[in-house]
Amino acid sequence: MAQRLRLAWSPLFRVPSALHNSSIFSSFACQAIKRDDCLDLEGNKARKLYLLATAQDCQPLLSCTPLETDESDNRPLTSQEQAVAHHLRQLPPQLISWGGNQSNAMMAIAQLCQHRGWDFSYLTPQLHAKASSKSNHEATRCLDTNFIWSSSDEASQTVLASLQPSEHLIVRQGAAGWIAALGFLQLALELSKQLSTTAVKHWYLLVPSGTGTTALWLQAAVNYLRLPATVVTIPAVGSATTLTRLMEAETARLDRQRTPFAEAVKQCAFYSDTSLPDGKQRLLKFTREVDLAAACARLQVVSARSKYSTRFASLHADYLTLWHQHNADYSFPLDLIYAPKAWLSLSHAVQSGIWDVDVSNTGLCVIHTGGTTGNASMLQRYAS
């Protein structure tokens, strides 16, 4: 990546991920779990980064979807932010992103960059002195990530927006945006084959949500392929109303960036031995035709149970109990942040009638979004 975003490549993703029968929820006629946690880059981050793993030359993607900051943040850079921006301008071309210092996306991007031989810089608030030595941050540091301390996510985004146009490939927090489209189209294609073998007339696809990127893109791809499925999502942070507003704002942003992204994809070369044949043409057609507003309107956001905190990565005895019970009953792990809150909240919503759905001939497919690498630091928090 020292000269261009193009280096030797070998397959990174072993897809499709397996679909296993499940009995996690007793109400539904048929249940399954999609084991995206088994992908080389764990869970939904593998889907979000699929384009960057399969594009032979990422150079056209550099400035096709510029960062958009909040209008209220249209201010001069502080002296500290100016210093960070100056430092970034001196770096050789590389991938840059920002976010939390224990982020799953941070580690997945670092793994992708190491695989492709790219340099990676990450803007994040400074790590707490008592953080676990087994944390995502420590694992990412071992992948030669260049950490740059920033006061907040908003400050990081403002700094990076000031760099544009740039020779760096700037990936939005959590690997959101149009770069995520191809991976979720691939996921929907896999589900269309795997779920079609059952007699179930309609499937609900359960994913937990932070910003709603996974839920929005999966519903968009499901609609595009005309699958009999609806995405249902539980907010891992904040309220259902806040999550809906985030997805509506993202929908508007993506629509503004649709044409420049399509033009950039036309200029990209794709490796021919990927798991998605004709990936470039499929992505171009999907980009032109997908109705993001319809997807945002169709997917269902179910509120987390009221007794659970709306703060991200909060602790609750119920989460730990479910986690231990799952480990005793099943041979695959769960994460401790997203899955317990989503599973327990959906189960309560079905049993209490808060989520009014006919389960008699309905299937539920849980998308395992990974995140298990963060369990060590979460268990340390529970033990303290």
Short mmCIF file of C-alpha atoms in Angstrom, two decimals:
data_model
loop_
_atom_site.label_atom_id
_atom_site.label_comp_id
_atom_site.label_asym_id
_atom_site.label_seq_id
_atom_site.Cartn_x
_atom_site.Cartn_y
_atom_site.Cartn_z
CA MET A 1 0.00 0.00 0.00
CA ALA A 2 3.04 2.24 0.05
CA GLN A 3 2.42 3.42 -3.54
CA ARG A 4 -1.07 2.24 -4.43
CA LEU A 5 -3.80 0.30 -2.69
CA ARG A 6 -2.87 -2.78 -4.66
CA LEU A 7 -0.69 -5.68 -3.55
CA ALA A 8 -0.50 -9.45 -3.79
CA TRP A 9 -3.70 -11.16 -2.71
CA SER A 10 -4.85 -14.58 -1.58
CA PRO A 11 -8.35 -15.68 -0.53
CA LEU A 12 -9.30 -14.35 2.89
CA PHE A 13 -12.92 -15.39 3.33
CA ARG A 14 -14.10 -18.97 3.43
CA VAL A 15 -17.73 -18.58 2.42
CA PRO A 16 -20.51 -19.50 2.61
CA SER A 17 -20.66 -19.77 6.38
CA ALA A 18 -22.57 -22.75 7.73
CA LEU A 19 -26.25 -22.72 8.65
CA HIS A 20 -27.06 -24.87 11.70
CA ASN A 21 -30.37 -25.95 13.17
CA SER A 22 -31.11 -24.27 16.48
CA SER A 23 -33.54 -24.45 19.41
CA ILE A 24 -32.59 -21.19 21.08
CA PHE A 25 -36.11 -19.75 20.78
CA SER A 26 -38.94 -22.15 21.55
CA SER A 27 -41.75 -20.21 19.84
CA PHE A 28 -40.85 -20.40 16.15
CA ALA A 29 -41.78 -23.23 13.79
CA CYS A 30 -38.22 -23.46 12.52
CA GLN A 31 -34.97 -22.02 13.79
CA ALA A 32 -31.47 -21.72 12.42
CA ILE A 33 -28.27 -19.89 13.19
CA LYS A 34 -25.99 -18.50 10.50
CA ARG A 35 -22.42 -19.05 11.66
CA ASP A 36 -20.76 -15.89 10.40
CA ASP A 37 -18.57 -16.08 13.49
CA CYS A 38 -16.64 -18.79 11.61
CA LEU A 39 -15.49 -16.43 8.86
CA ASP A 40 -11.83 -15.46 8.87
CA LEU A 41 -12.74 -11.93 9.85
CA GLU A 42 -15.26 -12.57 12.55
CA GLY A 43 -18.95 -11.97 11.95
CA ASN A 44 -20.53 -8.96 10.29
CA LYS A 45 -17.15 -7.23 9.95
CA ALA A 46 -16.21 -9.87 7.36
CA ARG A 47 -19.28 -8.90 5.37
CA LYS A 48 -18.59 -5.17 5.69
CA LEU A 49 -14.99 -5.56 4.52
CA TYR A 50 -15.63 -8.08 1.74
CA LEU A 51 -15.21 -5.48 -1.03
CA LEU A 52 -11.84 -4.35 0.32
CA ALA A 53 -10.73 -7.98 0.45
CA THR A 54 -11.72 -8.79 -3.13
CA ALA A 55 -11.00 -5.58 -5.07
CA GLN A 56 -7.64 -5.89 -6.80
CA ASP A 57 -7.08 -2.15 -6.91
CA CYS A 58 -8.79 0.02 -4.29
CA GLN A 59 -7.37 3.29 -5.59
CA PRO A 60 -10.64 4.41 -7.29
CA LEU A 61 -12.43 4.10 -3.93
CA LEU A 62 -10.28 6.78 -2.27
CA SER A 63 -12.52 9.80 -2.68
CA CYS A 64 -15.74 8.37 -4.10
CA THR A 65 -17.73 8.67 -0.84
CA PRO A 66 -16.35 11.68 1.08
CA LEU A 67 -16.91 11.94 4.79
CA GLU A 68 -19.84 14.10 5.79
CA THR A 69 -19.67 15.84 9.15
CA ASP A 70 -22.64 17.23 11.01
CA GLU A 71 -23.43 20.80 9.94
CA SER A 72 -23.26 21.83 13.60
CA ASP A 73 -19.63 20.66 13.63
CA ASN A 74 -18.62 22.94 10.77
CA ARG A 75 -15.91 24.64 12.82
CA PRO A 76 -12.17 25.32 12.62
CA LEU A 77 -9.91 22.54 13.84
CA THR A 78 -8.52 22.91 17.33
CA SER A 79 -4.75 23.11 17.71
CA GLN A 80 -4.66 19.45 18.76
CA GLU A 81 -6.76 18.42 15.75
CA GLN A 82 -4.54 20.46 13.43
CA ALA A 83 -1.50 18.60 14.78
CA VAL A 84 -3.19 15.23 14.12
CA ALA A 85 -4.20 16.30 10.60
CA HIS A 86 -0.65 17.47 9.85
CA HIS A 87 0.74 14.13 11.06
CA LEU A 88 -1.68 12.17 8.86
CA ARG A 89 -0.74 14.18 5.78
CA GLN A 90 2.88 13.16 6.25
CA LEU A 91 2.09 9.43 6.24
CA PRO A 92 2.48 7.28 3.11
CA PRO A 93 -0.83 6.17 1.49
CA GLN A 94 -2.64 3.77 3.79
CA LEU A 95 -5.99 2.79 5.23
CA ILE A 96 -7.25 5.03 8.04
CA SER A 97 -10.30 4.60 10.24
CA TRP A 98 -11.56 5.68 13.64
CA GLY A 99 -13.74 4.49 16.52
CA GLY A 100 -13.66 2.95 19.98
CA ASN A 101 -10.46 1.58 21.46
CA GLN A 102 -12.00 -1.89 21.96
CA SER A 103 -13.85 -2.00 18.64
CA ASN A 104 -14.40 -5.28 16.80
CA ALA A 105 -14.20 -3.36 13.51
CA MET A 106 -10.82 -1.95 14.52
CA MET A 107 -9.37 -5.42 14.90
CA ALA A 108 -11.01 -6.78 11.75
CA ILE A 109 -9.63 -3.89 9.66
CA ALA A 110 -6.18 -4.47 11.17
CA GLN A 111 -6.37 -8.16 10.21
CA LEU A 112 -7.44 -7.24 6.67
CA CYS A 113 -4.60 -4.73 6.32
CA GLN A 114 -2.03 -7.22 7.56
CA HIS A 115 -3.34 -9.82 5.13
CA ARG A 116 -3.07 -7.44 2.19
CA GLY A 117 0.17 -5.82 3.28
CA TRP A 118 -1.34 -2.38 3.89
CA ASP A 119 -0.38 0.13 6.56
CA PHE A 120 -3.18 0.97 8.99
CA SER A 121 -3.67 4.01 11.21
CA TYR A 122 -6.54 4.23 13.69
CA LEU A 123 -7.81 7.30 15.53
CA THR A 124 -9.25 6.50 18.96
CA PRO A 125 -9.51 7.81 22.52
CA GLN A 126 -6.56 6.81 24.68
CA LEU A 127 -6.84 3.42 26.33
CA HIS A 128 -7.68 3.20 30.03
CA ALA A 129 -4.67 2.19 32.11
CA LYS A 130 -6.57 -0.77 33.62
CA ALA A 131 -7.63 -2.28 30.28
CA SER A 132 -7.20 -6.03 29.90
CA SER A 133 -4.01 -7.31 28.32
CA LYS A 134 -6.25 -9.71 26.35
CA SER A 135 -8.38 -6.91 24.89
CA ASN A 136 -9.16 -6.14 21.26
CA HIS A 137 -6.88 -3.13 21.55
CA GLU A 138 -3.91 -5.24 22.58
CA ALA A 139 -4.58 -7.79 19.83
CA THR A 140 -4.84 -4.98 17.27
CA ARG A 141 -1.61 -3.39 18.51
CA CYS A 142 0.14 -6.69 17.80
CA LEU A 143 -1.00 -6.35 14.17
CA ASP A 144 1.25 -3.29 13.70
CA THR A 145 -1.56 -0.76 13.91
CA ASN A 146 -0.50 2.88 14.19
CA PHE A 147 -2.68 4.27 16.99
CA ILE A 148 -3.32 8.01 17.00
CA TRP A 149 -5.01 9.38 20.11
CA SER A 150 -8.09 11.51 19.56
CA SER A 151 -10.39 13.17 22.07
CA SER A 152 -13.61 11.72 20.61
CA ASP A 153 -15.18 10.04 17.59
CA GLU A 154 -16.57 13.40 16.47
CA ALA A 155 -13.08 14.95 16.60
CA SER A 156 -11.63 12.03 14.61
CA GLN A 157 -14.25 12.39 11.89
CA THR A 158 -13.72 16.15 11.71
CA VAL A 159 -9.96 15.69 11.32
CA LEU A 160 -10.32 13.06 8.61
CA ALA A 161 -12.93 15.10 6.73
CA SER A 162 -10.43 17.98 6.63
CA LEU A 163 -7.90 15.77 4.80
CA GLN A 164 -10.07 15.26 1.73
CA PRO A 165 -9.16 14.79 -1.03
CA SER A 166 -6.54 12.41 0.28
CA GLU A 167 -4.18 9.68 -0.87
CA HIS A 168 -5.40 7.60 2.06
CA LEU A 169 -8.35 5.20 1.94
CA ILE A 170 -10.55 6.44 4.79
CA VAL A 171 -12.99 3.83 6.09
CA ARG A 172 -15.89 5.13 8.15
CA GLN A 173 -16.31 4.12 11.77
CA GLY A 174 -17.45 0.51 12.01
CA ALA A 175 -16.76 -0.03 8.27
CA ALA A 176 -20.09 1.57 7.35
CA GLY A 177 -21.07 2.98 3.97
CA TRP A 178 -21.15 1.65 0.42
CA ILE A 179 -18.06 -0.50 0.92
CA ALA A 180 -20.31 -2.81 2.97
CA ALA A 181 -22.78 -3.45 0.14
CA LEU A 182 -21.05 -6.34 -1.60
CA GLY A 183 -20.59 -8.42 1.54
CA PHE A 184 -24.25 -8.27 2.51
CA LEU A 185 -25.32 -9.07 -1.03
CA GLN A 186 -23.14 -12.16 -0.69
CA LEU A 187 -24.78 -12.98 2.67
CA ALA A 188 -28.28 -12.66 1.21
CA LEU A 189 -27.34 -14.92 -1.71
CA GLU A 190 -26.10 -17.55 0.74
CA LEU A 191 -29.30 -17.33 2.79
CA SER A 192 -31.46 -17.64 -0.33
CA LYS A 193 -29.93 -21.04 -1.03
CA GLN A 194 -29.68 -22.31 2.54
CA LEU A 195 -33.16 -21.31 3.73
CA SER A 196 -34.96 -22.45 0.57
CA THR A 197 -34.59 -26.09 1.61
CA THR A 198 -37.23 -25.66 4.35
CA ALA A 199 -41.02 -25.50 4.12
CA VAL A 200 -41.15 -22.21 6.05
CA LYS A 201 -43.04 -19.50 4.18
CA HIS A 202 -41.39 -16.52 5.83
CA TRP A 203 -38.18 -15.99 7.76
CA TYR A 204 -37.19 -13.38 10.30
CA LEU A 205 -33.47 -12.64 10.31
CA LEU A 206 -32.28 -11.51 13.75
CA VAL A 207 -29.27 -9.21 14.00
CA PRO A 208 -28.28 -6.96 16.90
CA SER A 209 -27.50 -3.36 15.97
CA GLY A 210 -25.03 -0.69 16.98
CA THR A 211 -25.49 1.90 14.22
CA GLY A 212 -27.82 -0.34 12.17
CA THR A 213 -25.45 -0.80 9.21
CA THR A 214 -25.77 -4.60 9.17
CA ALA A 215 -29.56 -4.58 9.54
CA LEU A 216 -30.05 -1.95 6.82
CA TRP A 217 -27.76 -3.59 4.25
CA LEU A 218 -29.09 -7.09 4.91
CA GLN A 219 -32.70 -5.96 4.47
CA ALA A 220 -31.72 -4.06 1.32
CA ALA A 221 -30.10 -7.17 -0.15
CA VAL A 222 -33.02 -9.39 0.91
CA ASN A 223 -35.50 -7.03 -0.77
CA TYR A 224 -33.34 -6.83 -3.89
CA LEU A 225 -33.30 -10.63 -4.22
CA ARG A 226 -37.04 -10.80 -3.34
CA LEU A 227 -36.50 -13.26 -0.53
CA PRO A 228 -39.40 -14.05 1.83
CA ALA A 229 -37.59 -12.61 4.82
CA THR A 230 -37.66 -9.62 7.15
CA VAL A 231 -34.78 -8.36 9.24
CA VAL A 232 -35.57 -7.78 12.90
CA THR A 233 -33.03 -5.94 15.01
CA ILE A 234 -32.51 -4.98 18.66
CA PRO A 235 -30.48 -1.86 19.55
CA ALA A 236 -27.32 -2.68 21.51
CA VAL A 237 -27.01 0.97 22.47
CA GLY A 238 -29.60 3.72 22.81
CA SER A 239 -33.30 3.35 22.03
CA ALA A 240 -35.25 1.90 19.12
CA THR A 241 -36.20 5.45 18.12
CA THR A 242 -32.56 6.55 18.05
CA LEU A 243 -31.57 3.50 15.99
CA THR A 244 -34.34 4.16 13.48
CA ARG A 245 -33.20 7.76 13.08
CA LEU A 246 -29.60 6.63 12.56
CA MET A 247 -30.68 4.25 9.79
CA GLU A 248 -32.84 6.90 8.13
CA ALA A 249 -29.90 9.31 8.15
CA GLU A 250 -27.62 6.61 6.75
CA THR A 251 -30.14 5.87 4.01
CA ALA A 252 -30.13 9.50 2.92
CA ARG A 253 -26.32 9.62 3.03
CA LEU A 254 -25.99 6.46 0.94
CA ASP A 255 -28.42 7.77 -1.67
CA ARG A 256 -26.31 10.93 -2.03
CA GLN A 257 -23.20 8.82 -2.55
CA ARG A 258 -24.71 6.17 -4.83
CA THR A 259 -23.56 7.60 -8.20
CA PRO A 260 -19.94 8.42 -7.25
CA PHE A 261 -19.57 4.99 -5.66
CA ALA A 262 -20.87 3.27 -8.81
CA GLU A 263 -18.42 5.26 -10.94
CA ALA A 264 -15.56 4.21 -8.66
CA VAL A 265 -16.56 0.54 -8.83
CA LYS A 266 -16.47 0.71 -12.64
CA GLN A 267 -12.79 1.62 -12.38
CA CYS A 268 -11.92 -1.12 -9.89
CA ALA A 269 -10.42 -4.44 -10.91
CA PHE A 270 -11.67 -7.51 -9.04
CA TYR A 271 -9.88 -10.78 -8.47
CA SER A 272 -11.40 -13.58 -10.53
CA ASP A 273 -11.03 -16.37 -7.95
CA THR A 274 -13.32 -14.93 -5.29
CA SER A 275 -16.36 -16.70 -3.86
CA LEU A 276 -18.77 -14.35 -5.67
CA PRO A 277 -18.58 -14.84 -9.46
CA ASP A 278 -18.99 -11.64 -11.47
CA GLY A 279 -18.76 -9.67 -8.25
CA LYS A 280 -18.09 -6.37 -10.01
CA GLN A 281 -21.13 -6.59 -12.29
CA ARG A 282 -23.34 -7.82 -9.46
CA LEU A 283 -22.24 -4.91 -7.28
CA LEU A 284 -22.81 -2.35 -10.03
CA LYS A 285 -26.33 -3.64 -10.71
CA PHE A 286 -27.11 -3.76 -7.00
CA THR A 287 -25.80 -0.22 -6.50
CA ARG A 288 -27.97 1.14 -9.31
CA GLU A 289 -31.18 -0.68 -8.40
CA VAL A 290 -31.32 -1.26 -4.62
CA ASP A 291 -34.07 0.69 -2.83
CA LEU A 292 -32.53 1.68 0.48
CA ALA A 293 -35.52 3.70 1.65
CA ALA A 294 -37.81 0.70 1.19
CA ALA A 295 -35.37 -1.46 3.15
CA CYS A 296 -35.25 1.05 5.99
CA ALA A 297 -39.05 1.13 6.10
CA ARG A 298 -39.47 -2.65 5.98
CA LEU A 299 -37.01 -3.88 8.59
CA GLN A 300 -38.37 -4.12 12.12
CA VAL A 301 -36.70 -2.51 15.13
CA VAL A 302 -37.76 -4.09 18.43
CA SER A 303 -36.91 -2.25 21.64
CA ALA A 304 -34.52 -3.85 24.06
CA ARG A 305 -36.16 -4.99 27.29
CA SER A 306 -36.67 -1.96 29.53
CA LYS A 307 -34.68 -3.38 32.44
CA TYR A 308 -31.52 -3.43 30.33
CA SER A 309 -29.34 -0.32 30.14
CA THR A 310 -29.22 1.66 26.91
CA ARG A 311 -25.48 2.25 27.43
CA PHE A 312 -23.15 0.34 25.15
CA ALA A 313 -21.42 -2.75 26.59
CA SER A 314 -23.30 -2.48 29.87
CA LEU A 315 -23.16 -5.39 32.31
CA HIS A 316 -26.17 -7.40 33.46
CA ALA A 317 -26.45 -10.67 35.34
CA ASP A 318 -28.93 -11.96 32.73
CA TYR A 319 -26.33 -11.60 29.98
CA LEU A 320 -23.73 -13.58 31.87
CA THR A 321 -26.25 -16.28 32.83
CA LEU A 322 -27.34 -16.72 29.20
CA TRP A 323 -23.71 -16.77 28.08
CA HIS A 324 -22.80 -19.56 30.52
CA GLN A 325 -25.96 -21.51 29.70
CA HIS A 326 -25.26 -21.25 25.98
CA ASN A 327 -21.68 -22.42 26.43
CA ALA A 328 -22.96 -25.47 28.32
CA ASP A 329 -25.60 -26.33 25.68
CA TYR A 330 -23.85 -25.50 22.41
CA SER A 331 -20.43 -26.04 20.89
CA PHE A 332 -19.95 -22.49 19.59
CA PRO A 333 -19.32 -19.29 21.56
CA LEU A 334 -21.36 -16.09 21.90
CA ASP A 335 -20.14 -12.59 22.43
CA LEU A 336 -21.07 -10.81 25.68
CA ILE A 337 -22.18 -7.44 24.27
CA TYR A 338 -24.56 -7.89 21.35
CA ALA A 339 -26.06 -11.39 21.39
CA PRO A 340 -27.32 -11.72 24.99
CA LYS A 341 -29.20 -8.42 24.96
CA ALA A 342 -30.72 -9.11 21.53
CA TRP A 343 -31.70 -12.71 22.27
CA LEU A 344 -33.20 -12.02 25.69
CA SER A 345 -35.05 -8.92 24.48
CA LEU A 346 -36.56 -10.68 21.45
CA SER A 347 -37.63 -13.66 23.55
CA HIS A 348 -39.35 -11.32 26.01
CA ALA A 349 -40.98 -9.36 23.17
CA VAL A 350 -42.45 -12.55 21.66
CA GLN A 351 -43.65 -13.98 24.99
CA SER A 352 -45.19 -10.70 26.18
CA GLY A 353 -46.78 -9.85 22.84
CA ILE A 354 -44.78 -6.63 22.48
CA TRP A 355 -43.61 -7.95 19.13
CA ASP A 356 -46.81 -9.18 17.51
CA VAL A 357 -45.77 -11.86 15.05
CA ASP A 358 -47.38 -15.11 13.93
CA VAL A 359 -44.78 -17.76 14.75
CA SER A 360 -46.85 -20.80 13.70
CA ASN A 361 -45.33 -21.04 10.22
CA THR A 362 -42.50 -18.59 10.63
CA GLY A 363 -38.79 -19.26 10.85
CA LEU A 364 -36.19 -17.38 12.83
CA CYS A 365 -32.61 -17.28 11.56
CA VAL A 366 -30.16 -15.75 14.01
CA ILE A 367 -27.17 -14.15 12.28
CA HIS A 368 -24.17 -14.75 14.53
CA THR A 369 -22.34 -11.43 14.12
CA GLY A 370 -19.20 -12.53 15.93
CA GLY A 371 -17.52 -10.27 18.46
CA THR A 372 -16.23 -13.08 20.65
CA THR A 373 -12.72 -11.64 20.67
CA GLY A 374 -13.96 -9.04 23.14
CA ASN A 375 -15.10 -11.63 25.69
CA ALA A 376 -11.84 -11.64 27.65
CA SER A 377 -12.09 -7.97 28.56
CA MET A 378 -15.84 -8.26 29.25
CA LEU A 379 -15.28 -11.20 31.61
CA GLN A 380 -12.65 -9.16 33.40
CA ARG A 381 -15.25 -6.43 33.92
CA TYR A 382 -17.75 -8.94 35.31
CA ALA A 383 -15.12 -10.30 37.70
CA SER A 384 -14.07 -6.89 39.04
#
